[in-house]
Short mmCIF file of C-alpha atoms in Angstrom, two decimals:
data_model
loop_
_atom_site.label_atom_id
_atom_site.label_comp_id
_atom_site.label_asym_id
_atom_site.label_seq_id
_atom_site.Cartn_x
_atom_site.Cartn_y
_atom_site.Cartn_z
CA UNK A 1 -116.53 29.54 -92.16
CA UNK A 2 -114.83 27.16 -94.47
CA UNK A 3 -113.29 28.95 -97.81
CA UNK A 4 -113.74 27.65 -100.71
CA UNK A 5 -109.84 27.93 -101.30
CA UNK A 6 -109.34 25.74 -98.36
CA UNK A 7 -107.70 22.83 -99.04
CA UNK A 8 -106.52 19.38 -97.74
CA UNK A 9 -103.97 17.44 -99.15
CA UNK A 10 -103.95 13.64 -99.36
CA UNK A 11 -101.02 12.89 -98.68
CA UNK A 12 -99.16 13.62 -95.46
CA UNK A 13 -95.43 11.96 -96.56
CA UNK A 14 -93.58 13.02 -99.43
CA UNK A 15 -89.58 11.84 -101.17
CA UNK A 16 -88.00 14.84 -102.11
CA UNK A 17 -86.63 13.28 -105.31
CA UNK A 18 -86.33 14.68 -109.13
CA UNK A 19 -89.88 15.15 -111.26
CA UNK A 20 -92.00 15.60 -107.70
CA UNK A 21 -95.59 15.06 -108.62
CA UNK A 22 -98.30 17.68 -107.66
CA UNK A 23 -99.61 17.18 -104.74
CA UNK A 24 -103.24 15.75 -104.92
CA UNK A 25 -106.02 18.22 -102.72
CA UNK A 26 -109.43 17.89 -101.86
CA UNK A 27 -111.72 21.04 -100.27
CA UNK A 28 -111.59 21.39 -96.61
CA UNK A 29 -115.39 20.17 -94.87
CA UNK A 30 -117.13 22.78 -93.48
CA UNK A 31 -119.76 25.48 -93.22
CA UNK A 32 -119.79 27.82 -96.01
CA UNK A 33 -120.73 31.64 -95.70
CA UNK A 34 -122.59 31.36 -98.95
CA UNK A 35 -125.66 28.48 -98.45
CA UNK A 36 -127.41 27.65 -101.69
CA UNK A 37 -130.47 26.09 -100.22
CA UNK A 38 -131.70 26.47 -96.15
CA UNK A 39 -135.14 27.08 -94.96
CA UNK A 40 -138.76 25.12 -94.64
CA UNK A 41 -138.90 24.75 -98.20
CA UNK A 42 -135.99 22.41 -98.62
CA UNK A 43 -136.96 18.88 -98.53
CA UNK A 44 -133.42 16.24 -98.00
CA UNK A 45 -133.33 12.73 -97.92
CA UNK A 46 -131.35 9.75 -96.02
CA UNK A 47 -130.74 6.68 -97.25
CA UNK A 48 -128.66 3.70 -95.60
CA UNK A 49 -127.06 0.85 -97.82
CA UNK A 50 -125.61 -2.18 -97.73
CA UNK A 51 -124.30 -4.64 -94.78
CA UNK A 52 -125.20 -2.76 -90.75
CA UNK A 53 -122.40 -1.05 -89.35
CA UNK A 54 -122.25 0.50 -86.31
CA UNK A 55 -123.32 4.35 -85.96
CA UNK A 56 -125.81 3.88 -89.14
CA UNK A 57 -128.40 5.26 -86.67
CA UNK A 58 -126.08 7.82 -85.13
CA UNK A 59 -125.41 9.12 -88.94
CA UNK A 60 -128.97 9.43 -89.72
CA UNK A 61 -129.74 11.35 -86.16
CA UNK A 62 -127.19 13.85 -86.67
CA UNK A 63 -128.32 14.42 -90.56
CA UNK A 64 -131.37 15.57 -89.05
CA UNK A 65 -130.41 17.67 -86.49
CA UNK A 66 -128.00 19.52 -87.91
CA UNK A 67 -130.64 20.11 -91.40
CA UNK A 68 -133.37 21.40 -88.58
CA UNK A 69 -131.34 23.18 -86.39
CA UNK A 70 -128.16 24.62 -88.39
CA UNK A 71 -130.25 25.18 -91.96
CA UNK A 72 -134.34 25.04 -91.00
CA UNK A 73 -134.79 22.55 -93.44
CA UNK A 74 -138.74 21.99 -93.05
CA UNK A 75 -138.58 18.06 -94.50
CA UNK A 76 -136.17 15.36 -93.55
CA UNK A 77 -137.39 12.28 -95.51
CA UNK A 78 -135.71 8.49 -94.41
CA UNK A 79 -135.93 6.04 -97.76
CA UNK A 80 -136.96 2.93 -96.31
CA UNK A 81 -134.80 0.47 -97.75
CA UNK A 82 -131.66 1.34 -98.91
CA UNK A 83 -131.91 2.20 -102.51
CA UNK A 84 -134.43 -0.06 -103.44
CA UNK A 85 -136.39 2.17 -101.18
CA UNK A 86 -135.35 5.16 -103.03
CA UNK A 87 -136.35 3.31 -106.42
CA UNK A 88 -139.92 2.93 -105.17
CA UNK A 89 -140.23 6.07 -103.31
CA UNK A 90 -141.02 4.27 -99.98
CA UNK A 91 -140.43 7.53 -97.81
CA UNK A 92 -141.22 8.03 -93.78
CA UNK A 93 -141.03 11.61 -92.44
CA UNK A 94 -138.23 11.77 -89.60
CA UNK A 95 -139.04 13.69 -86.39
CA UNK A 96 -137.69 14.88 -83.46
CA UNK A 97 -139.70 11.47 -81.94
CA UNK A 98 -138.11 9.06 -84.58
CA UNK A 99 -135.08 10.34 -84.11
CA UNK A 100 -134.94 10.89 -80.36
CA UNK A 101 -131.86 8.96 -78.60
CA UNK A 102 -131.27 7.25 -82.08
CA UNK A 103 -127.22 6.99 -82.07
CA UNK A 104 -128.35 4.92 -79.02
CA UNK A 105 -129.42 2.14 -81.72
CA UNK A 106 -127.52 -0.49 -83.19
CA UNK A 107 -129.46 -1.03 -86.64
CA UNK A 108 -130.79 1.47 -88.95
CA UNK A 109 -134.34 2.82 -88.29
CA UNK A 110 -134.70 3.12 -91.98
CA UNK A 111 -133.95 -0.53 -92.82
CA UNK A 112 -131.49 -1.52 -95.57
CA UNK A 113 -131.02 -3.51 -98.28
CA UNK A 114 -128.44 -4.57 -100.79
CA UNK A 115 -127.94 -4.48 -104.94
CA UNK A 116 -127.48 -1.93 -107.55
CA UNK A 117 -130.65 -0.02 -109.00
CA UNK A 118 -132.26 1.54 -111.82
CA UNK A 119 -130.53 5.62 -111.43
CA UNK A 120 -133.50 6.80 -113.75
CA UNK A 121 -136.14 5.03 -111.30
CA UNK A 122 -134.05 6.52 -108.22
CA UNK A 123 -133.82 10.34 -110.11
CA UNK A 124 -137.60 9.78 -110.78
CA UNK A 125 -138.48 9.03 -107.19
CA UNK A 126 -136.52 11.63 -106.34
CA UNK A 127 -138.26 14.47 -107.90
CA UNK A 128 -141.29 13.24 -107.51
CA UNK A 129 -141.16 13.66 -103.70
CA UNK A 130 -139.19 17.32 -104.49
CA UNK A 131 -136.01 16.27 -102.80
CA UNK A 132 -133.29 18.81 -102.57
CA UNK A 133 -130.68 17.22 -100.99
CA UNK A 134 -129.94 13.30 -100.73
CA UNK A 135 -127.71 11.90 -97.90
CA UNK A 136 -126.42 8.91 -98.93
CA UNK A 137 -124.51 6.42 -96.20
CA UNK A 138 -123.28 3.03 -97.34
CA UNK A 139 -119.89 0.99 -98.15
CA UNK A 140 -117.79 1.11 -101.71
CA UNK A 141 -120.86 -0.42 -103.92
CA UNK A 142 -123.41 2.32 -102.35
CA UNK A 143 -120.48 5.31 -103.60
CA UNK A 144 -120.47 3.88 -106.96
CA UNK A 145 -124.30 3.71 -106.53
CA UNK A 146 -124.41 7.43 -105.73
CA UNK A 147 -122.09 8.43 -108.56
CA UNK A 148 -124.53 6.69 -111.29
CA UNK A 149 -127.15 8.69 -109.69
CA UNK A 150 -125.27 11.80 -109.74
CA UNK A 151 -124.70 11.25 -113.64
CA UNK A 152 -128.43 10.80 -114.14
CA UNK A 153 -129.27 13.65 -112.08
CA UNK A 154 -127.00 15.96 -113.97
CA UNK A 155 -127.81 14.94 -117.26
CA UNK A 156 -131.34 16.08 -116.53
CA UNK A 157 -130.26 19.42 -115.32
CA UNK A 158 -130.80 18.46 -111.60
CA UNK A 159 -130.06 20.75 -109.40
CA UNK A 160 -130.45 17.79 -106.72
CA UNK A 161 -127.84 17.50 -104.57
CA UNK A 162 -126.21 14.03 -103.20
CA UNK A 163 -123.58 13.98 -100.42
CA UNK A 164 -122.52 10.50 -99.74
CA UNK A 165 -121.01 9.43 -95.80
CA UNK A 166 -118.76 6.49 -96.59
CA UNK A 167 -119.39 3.16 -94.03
CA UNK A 168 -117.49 -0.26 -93.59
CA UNK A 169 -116.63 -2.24 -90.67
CA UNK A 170 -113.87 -3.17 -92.33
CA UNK A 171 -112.47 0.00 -93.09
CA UNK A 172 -111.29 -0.99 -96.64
CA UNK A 173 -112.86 2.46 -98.19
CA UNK A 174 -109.84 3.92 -100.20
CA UNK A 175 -108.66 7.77 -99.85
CA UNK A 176 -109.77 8.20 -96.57
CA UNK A 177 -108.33 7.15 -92.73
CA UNK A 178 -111.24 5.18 -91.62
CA UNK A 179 -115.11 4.60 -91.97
CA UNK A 180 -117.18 5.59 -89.29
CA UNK A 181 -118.15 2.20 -87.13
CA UNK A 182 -114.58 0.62 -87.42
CA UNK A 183 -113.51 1.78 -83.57
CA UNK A 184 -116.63 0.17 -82.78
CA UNK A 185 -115.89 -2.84 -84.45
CA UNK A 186 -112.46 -3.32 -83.40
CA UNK A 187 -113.76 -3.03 -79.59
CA UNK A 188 -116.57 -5.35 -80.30
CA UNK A 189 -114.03 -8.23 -82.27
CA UNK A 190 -111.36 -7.32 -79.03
CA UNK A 191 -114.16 -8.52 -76.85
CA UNK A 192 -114.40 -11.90 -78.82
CA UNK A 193 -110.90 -12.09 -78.79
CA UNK A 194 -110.96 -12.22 -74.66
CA UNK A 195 -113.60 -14.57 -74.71
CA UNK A 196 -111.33 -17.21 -76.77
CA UNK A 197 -108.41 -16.14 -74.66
CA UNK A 198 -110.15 -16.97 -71.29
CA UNK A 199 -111.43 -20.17 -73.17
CA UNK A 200 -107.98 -21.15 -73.99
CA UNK A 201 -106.27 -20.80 -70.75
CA UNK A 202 -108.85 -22.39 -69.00
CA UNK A 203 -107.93 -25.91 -70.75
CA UNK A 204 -104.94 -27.73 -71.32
CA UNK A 205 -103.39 -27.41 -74.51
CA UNK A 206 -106.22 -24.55 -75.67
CA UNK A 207 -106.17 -23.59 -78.96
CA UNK A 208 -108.61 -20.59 -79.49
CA UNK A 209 -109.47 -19.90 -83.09
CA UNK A 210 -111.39 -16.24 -83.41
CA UNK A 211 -112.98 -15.16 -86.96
CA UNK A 212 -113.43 -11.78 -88.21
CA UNK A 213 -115.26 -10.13 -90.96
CA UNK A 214 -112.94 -9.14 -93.56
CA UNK A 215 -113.46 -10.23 -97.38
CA UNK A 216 -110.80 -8.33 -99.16
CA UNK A 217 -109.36 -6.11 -96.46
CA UNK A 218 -107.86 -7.71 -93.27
CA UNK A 219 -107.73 -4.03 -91.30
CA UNK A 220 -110.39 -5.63 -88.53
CA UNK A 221 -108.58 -8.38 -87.76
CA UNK A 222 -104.85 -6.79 -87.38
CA UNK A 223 -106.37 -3.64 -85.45
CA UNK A 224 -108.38 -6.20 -83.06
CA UNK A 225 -105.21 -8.16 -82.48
CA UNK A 226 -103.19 -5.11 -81.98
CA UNK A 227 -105.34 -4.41 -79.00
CA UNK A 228 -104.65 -7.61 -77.37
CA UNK A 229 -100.57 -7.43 -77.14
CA UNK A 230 -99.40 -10.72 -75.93
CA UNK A 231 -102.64 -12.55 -76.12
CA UNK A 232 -102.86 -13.20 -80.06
CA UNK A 233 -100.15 -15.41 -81.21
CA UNK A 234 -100.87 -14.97 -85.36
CA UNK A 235 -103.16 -13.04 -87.20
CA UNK A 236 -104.24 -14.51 -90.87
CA UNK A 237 -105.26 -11.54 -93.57
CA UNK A 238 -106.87 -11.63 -97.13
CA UNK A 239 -103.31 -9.58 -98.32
CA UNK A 240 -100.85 -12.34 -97.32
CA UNK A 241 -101.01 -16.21 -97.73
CA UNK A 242 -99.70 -18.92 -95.42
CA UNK A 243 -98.91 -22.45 -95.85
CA UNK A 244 -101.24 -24.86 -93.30
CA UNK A 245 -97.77 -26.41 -92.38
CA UNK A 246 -96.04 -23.81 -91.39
CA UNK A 247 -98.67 -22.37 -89.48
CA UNK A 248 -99.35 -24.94 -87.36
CA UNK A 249 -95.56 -25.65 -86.50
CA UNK A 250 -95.44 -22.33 -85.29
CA UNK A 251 -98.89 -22.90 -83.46
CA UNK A 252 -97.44 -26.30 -81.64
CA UNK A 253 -94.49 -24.12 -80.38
CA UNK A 254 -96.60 -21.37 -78.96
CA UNK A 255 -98.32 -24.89 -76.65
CA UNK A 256 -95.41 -26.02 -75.95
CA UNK A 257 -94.22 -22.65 -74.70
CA UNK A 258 -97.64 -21.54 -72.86
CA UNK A 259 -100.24 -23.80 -72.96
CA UNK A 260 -102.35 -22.22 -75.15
CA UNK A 261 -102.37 -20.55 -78.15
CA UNK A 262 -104.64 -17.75 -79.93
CA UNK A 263 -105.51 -17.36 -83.96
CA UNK A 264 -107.53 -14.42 -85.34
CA UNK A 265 -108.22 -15.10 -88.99
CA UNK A 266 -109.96 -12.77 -91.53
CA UNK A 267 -112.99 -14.23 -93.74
CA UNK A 268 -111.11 -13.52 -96.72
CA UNK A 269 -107.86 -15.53 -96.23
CA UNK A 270 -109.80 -18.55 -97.98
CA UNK A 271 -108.32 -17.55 -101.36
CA UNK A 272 -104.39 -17.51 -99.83
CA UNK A 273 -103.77 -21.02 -98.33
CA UNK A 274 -100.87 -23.32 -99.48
CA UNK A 275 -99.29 -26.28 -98.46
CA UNK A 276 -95.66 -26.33 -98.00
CA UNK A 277 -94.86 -26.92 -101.50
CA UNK A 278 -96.70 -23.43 -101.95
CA UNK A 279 -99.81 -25.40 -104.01
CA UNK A 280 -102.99 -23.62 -103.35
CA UNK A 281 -105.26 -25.70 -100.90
CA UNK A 282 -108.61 -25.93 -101.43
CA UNK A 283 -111.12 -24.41 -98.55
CA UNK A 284 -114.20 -25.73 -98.39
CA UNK A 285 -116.28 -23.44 -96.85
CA UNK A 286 -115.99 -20.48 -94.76
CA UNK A 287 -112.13 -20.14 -93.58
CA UNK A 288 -112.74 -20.31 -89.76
CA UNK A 289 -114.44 -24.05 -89.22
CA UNK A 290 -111.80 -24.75 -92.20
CA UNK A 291 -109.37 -24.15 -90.40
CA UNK A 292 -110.43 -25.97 -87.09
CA UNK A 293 -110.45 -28.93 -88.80
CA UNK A 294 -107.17 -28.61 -90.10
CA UNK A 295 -105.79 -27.94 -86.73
CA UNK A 296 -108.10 -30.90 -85.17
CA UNK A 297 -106.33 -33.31 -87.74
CA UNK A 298 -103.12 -31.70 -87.56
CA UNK A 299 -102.63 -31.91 -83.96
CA UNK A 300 -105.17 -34.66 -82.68
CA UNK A 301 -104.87 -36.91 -86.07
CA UNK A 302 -101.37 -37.27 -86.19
CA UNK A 303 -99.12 -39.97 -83.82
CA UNK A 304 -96.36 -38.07 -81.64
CA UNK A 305 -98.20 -34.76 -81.61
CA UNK A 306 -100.45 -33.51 -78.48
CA UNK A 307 -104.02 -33.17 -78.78
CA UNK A 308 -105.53 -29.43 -78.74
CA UNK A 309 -108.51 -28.39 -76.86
CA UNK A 310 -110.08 -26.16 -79.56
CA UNK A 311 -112.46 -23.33 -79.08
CA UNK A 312 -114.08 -21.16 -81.99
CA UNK A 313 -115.24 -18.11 -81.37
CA UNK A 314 -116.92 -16.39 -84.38
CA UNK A 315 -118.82 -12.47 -83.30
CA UNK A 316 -119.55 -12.05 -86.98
CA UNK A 317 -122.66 -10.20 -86.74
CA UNK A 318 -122.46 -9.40 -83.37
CA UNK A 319 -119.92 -6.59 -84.35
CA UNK A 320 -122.10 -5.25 -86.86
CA UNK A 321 -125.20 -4.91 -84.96
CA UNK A 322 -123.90 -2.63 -82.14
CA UNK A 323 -124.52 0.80 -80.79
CA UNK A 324 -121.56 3.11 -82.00
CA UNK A 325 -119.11 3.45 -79.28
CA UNK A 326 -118.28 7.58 -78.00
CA UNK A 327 -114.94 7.70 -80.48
CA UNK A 328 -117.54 6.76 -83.11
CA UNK A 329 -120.37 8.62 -82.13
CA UNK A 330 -118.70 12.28 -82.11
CA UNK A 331 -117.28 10.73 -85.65
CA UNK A 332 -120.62 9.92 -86.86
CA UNK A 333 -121.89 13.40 -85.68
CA UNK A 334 -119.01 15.34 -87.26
CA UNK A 335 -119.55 13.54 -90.60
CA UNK A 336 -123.20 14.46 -90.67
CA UNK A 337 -122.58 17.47 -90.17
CA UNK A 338 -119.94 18.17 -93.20
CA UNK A 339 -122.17 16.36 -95.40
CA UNK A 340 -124.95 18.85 -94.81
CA UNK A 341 -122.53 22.05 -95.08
CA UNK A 342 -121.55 20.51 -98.51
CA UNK A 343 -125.08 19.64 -99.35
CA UNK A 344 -126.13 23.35 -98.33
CA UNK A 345 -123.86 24.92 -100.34
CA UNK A 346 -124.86 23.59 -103.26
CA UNK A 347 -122.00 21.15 -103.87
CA UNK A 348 -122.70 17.39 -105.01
CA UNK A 349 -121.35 14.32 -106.05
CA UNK A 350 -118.97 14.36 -103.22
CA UNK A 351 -118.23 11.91 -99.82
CA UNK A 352 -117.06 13.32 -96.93
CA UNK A 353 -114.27 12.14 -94.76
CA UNK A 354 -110.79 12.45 -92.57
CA UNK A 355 -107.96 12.85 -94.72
CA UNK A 356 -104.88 12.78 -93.02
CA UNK A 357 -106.70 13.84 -90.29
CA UNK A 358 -108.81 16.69 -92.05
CA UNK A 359 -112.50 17.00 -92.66
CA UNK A 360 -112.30 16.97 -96.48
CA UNK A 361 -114.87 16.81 -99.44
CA UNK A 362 -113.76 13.91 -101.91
CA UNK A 363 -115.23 13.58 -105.41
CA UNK A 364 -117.23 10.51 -105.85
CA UNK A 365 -115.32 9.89 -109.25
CA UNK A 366 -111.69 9.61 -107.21
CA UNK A 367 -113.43 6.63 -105.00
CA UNK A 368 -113.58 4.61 -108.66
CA UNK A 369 -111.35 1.69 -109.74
CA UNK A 370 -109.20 2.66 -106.19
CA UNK A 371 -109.15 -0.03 -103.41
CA UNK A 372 -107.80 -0.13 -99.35
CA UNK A 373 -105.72 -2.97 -97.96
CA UNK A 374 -103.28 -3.62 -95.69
CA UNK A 375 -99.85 -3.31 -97.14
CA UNK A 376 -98.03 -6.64 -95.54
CA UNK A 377 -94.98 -4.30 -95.85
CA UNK A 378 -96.24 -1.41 -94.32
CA UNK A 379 -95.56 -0.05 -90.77
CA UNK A 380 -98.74 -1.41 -89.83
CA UNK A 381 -98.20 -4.85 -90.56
CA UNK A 382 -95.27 -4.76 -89.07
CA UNK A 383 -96.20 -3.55 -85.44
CA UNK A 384 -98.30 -6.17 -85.73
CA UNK A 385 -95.82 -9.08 -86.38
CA UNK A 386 -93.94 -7.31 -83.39
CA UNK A 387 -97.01 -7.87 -81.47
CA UNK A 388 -97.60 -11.57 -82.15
CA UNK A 389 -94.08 -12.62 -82.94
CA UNK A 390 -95.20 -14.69 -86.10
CA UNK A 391 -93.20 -15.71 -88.62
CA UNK A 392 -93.97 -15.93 -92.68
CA UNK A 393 -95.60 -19.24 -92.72
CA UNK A 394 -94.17 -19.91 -96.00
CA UNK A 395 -93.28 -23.22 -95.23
CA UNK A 396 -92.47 -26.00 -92.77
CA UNK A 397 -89.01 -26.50 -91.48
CA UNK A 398 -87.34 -29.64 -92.78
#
């Protein structure tokens, strides 16, 4: 068993350096020897937010299993939904047939659905069907969702307990390593990156152009590119701009060098593009055909410059609506299982996730006001410039 004294610290890397800061902890994950509620009397809930992701299914499996088999809860209620579900107590009763083979499943069984609701209507529901314990699995909005319903519950005097499993392709949910579904992803956007690279060498002069999902966070695109060394020739995040010059210089001397060239943009980099004066440029529209047009007037538009053979390759929900992968599916399984020793025991208003490699509880309060992106001058980054040999793209050479 876990103790309760068991802790993990969030931080791996430290300066030794005058006025050191206290270290910030969070309790270890785990089975408790002291459970607060187990039995056929308990009744728990599961509720899936937001955008799919892959292993939503796999989560909501291994939630029940581990609550039947591990604590004898008796009911294992599935909001149908996502909150709004919750809201208007639209509950099924999950069974060993519903939830059979499950992680399987790309989806959610329980449906899903997106925008804030009413926390009294939600606490309401919720002891109206005599819920215990409430699983809740869903992206940065559905944690903030979960901690308004935690301050509803407890200024009732609810002993209701909510355990939230964090969930984002695009692994921008801060304090922990990653969201469950991102290895999945990253396969899944590798596998449209080969299709643009077999596109590209096939014609002369291909330019492949491959969009990922990625509105604030550009963690997706960099790991997906990582995992094509030597195919992807620049990779375009939300954190760093580029000027449209500049990046198609670059682009004409990776065809002249090969014969073909690869770009993996984010979604979000709409709101970072310059010209090579460093004025913003104006996207109209989503980033990826955006950008094909600039590169089909850049290089087919212009007298003295080659034409491109273009090909746009964009998996968008095609990566979300997969079956978790194995790495994800014994990460799905592991997470539902330290949300229900947390639930069990009585705690609440927490997430559960790897910190710095650790199972660890995380107060839903610490997720507030706190966001993940990649740091352009972090290691990170930079294994990925070594990987596609970009440059800044700050400008065009004179």
């Amino acid at each position: 068993f876990v103790d309760d004294d068991d802790i993990v610290l969030a931080s791996a890397v430290a300066r030794v350096s005058t006025g050191v800061r206290s270290p910030v902890a969070y309790a270890r994950a785990g089975p408790r020897a002291a459970v607060a509620r187990a039995g056929a009397g308990v009744v728990a809930a599961v509720v899936t937010c937001g955008g799919l992701c892959p292993g939503l299914n796999t989560v909501t499996q291994e939630l029940y299993r581990c609550l039947k088999s591990q604590y004898g809860v008796g009911t294992v209620l599935g909001a149908v939904g996502g909150y709004a579900g919750v809201a208007a107590g639209r509950w099924r009763h999950l069974d060993d047939d519903t939830c059979d083979a499950l992680y399987a499943r790309g989806g959610t069984l329980l449906e899903t659905s997106r925008g804030k609701q009413d926390a009294t209507a939600m606490a309401d529901a919720l002891e109206a069907a005599g819920v215990d314990a409430l699983f809740v699995v869903g992206g940065d909005g559905t944690i903030r969702g979960a901690a308004y319903l935690c301050e509803e519950l407890e200024s009732r005097g609810s002993k209701i307990s909510v355990a939230a499993i964090p969930k984002t392709i695009d692994n921008d949910i801060p304090l922990i390593d990653r969201s469950f579904g991102f290895d999945t992803a990253v396969a899944e956007a590798k596998r449209a990156i080969d299709v643009a690279v077999v596109e590209a060498r096939s014609f002369p002069r291909g330019l492949g152009v491959v969009r990922l999902m990625g509105r604030d966070a550009g963690f997706l695109a960099v790991h997906a590119a990582l995992a094509a060394p030597g195919d992807v020739d620049a990779c375009l995040v939300p954190e760093k701009g580029f000027a449209v010059d500049g990046l198609f210089e670059y682009v004409g001397e990776r065809l002249d060098a090969k014969g073909h060239a690869i770009l993996v943009v984010a979604e979000g980099v709409d709101a970072r593009v310059t010209d090579a004066a460093g004025n913003p440029v104006d996207v109209d529209g989503d980033i990826g055909p955006w950008l094909c047009a600039a590169a089909r007037a850049h290089f087919d538009g212009s007298p003295g410059r080659a034409a491109v053979s273009l090909k746009y390759v964009d998996p968008s929900y095609t990566v979300r609506s997969q079956a978790s992968v194995p790495a994800d599916t014994i990460f799905c399984s592991r997470l539902a299982a330290h949300a229900c020793h947390g639930a069990m025991a009585g705690y609440t208003a927490f997430a559960v996730g790897t910190v710095n490699s650790h199972f660890a509880e995380i107060p839903l309060a610490d997720f507030e006001n706190r966001a993940a992106i990649t740091s352009v001058a972090g290691r990170l980054f930079q294994d990925l410039v070594r990987s596609t040999g970009q440059p800044q793209f700050t400008q065009a050479a004179d």
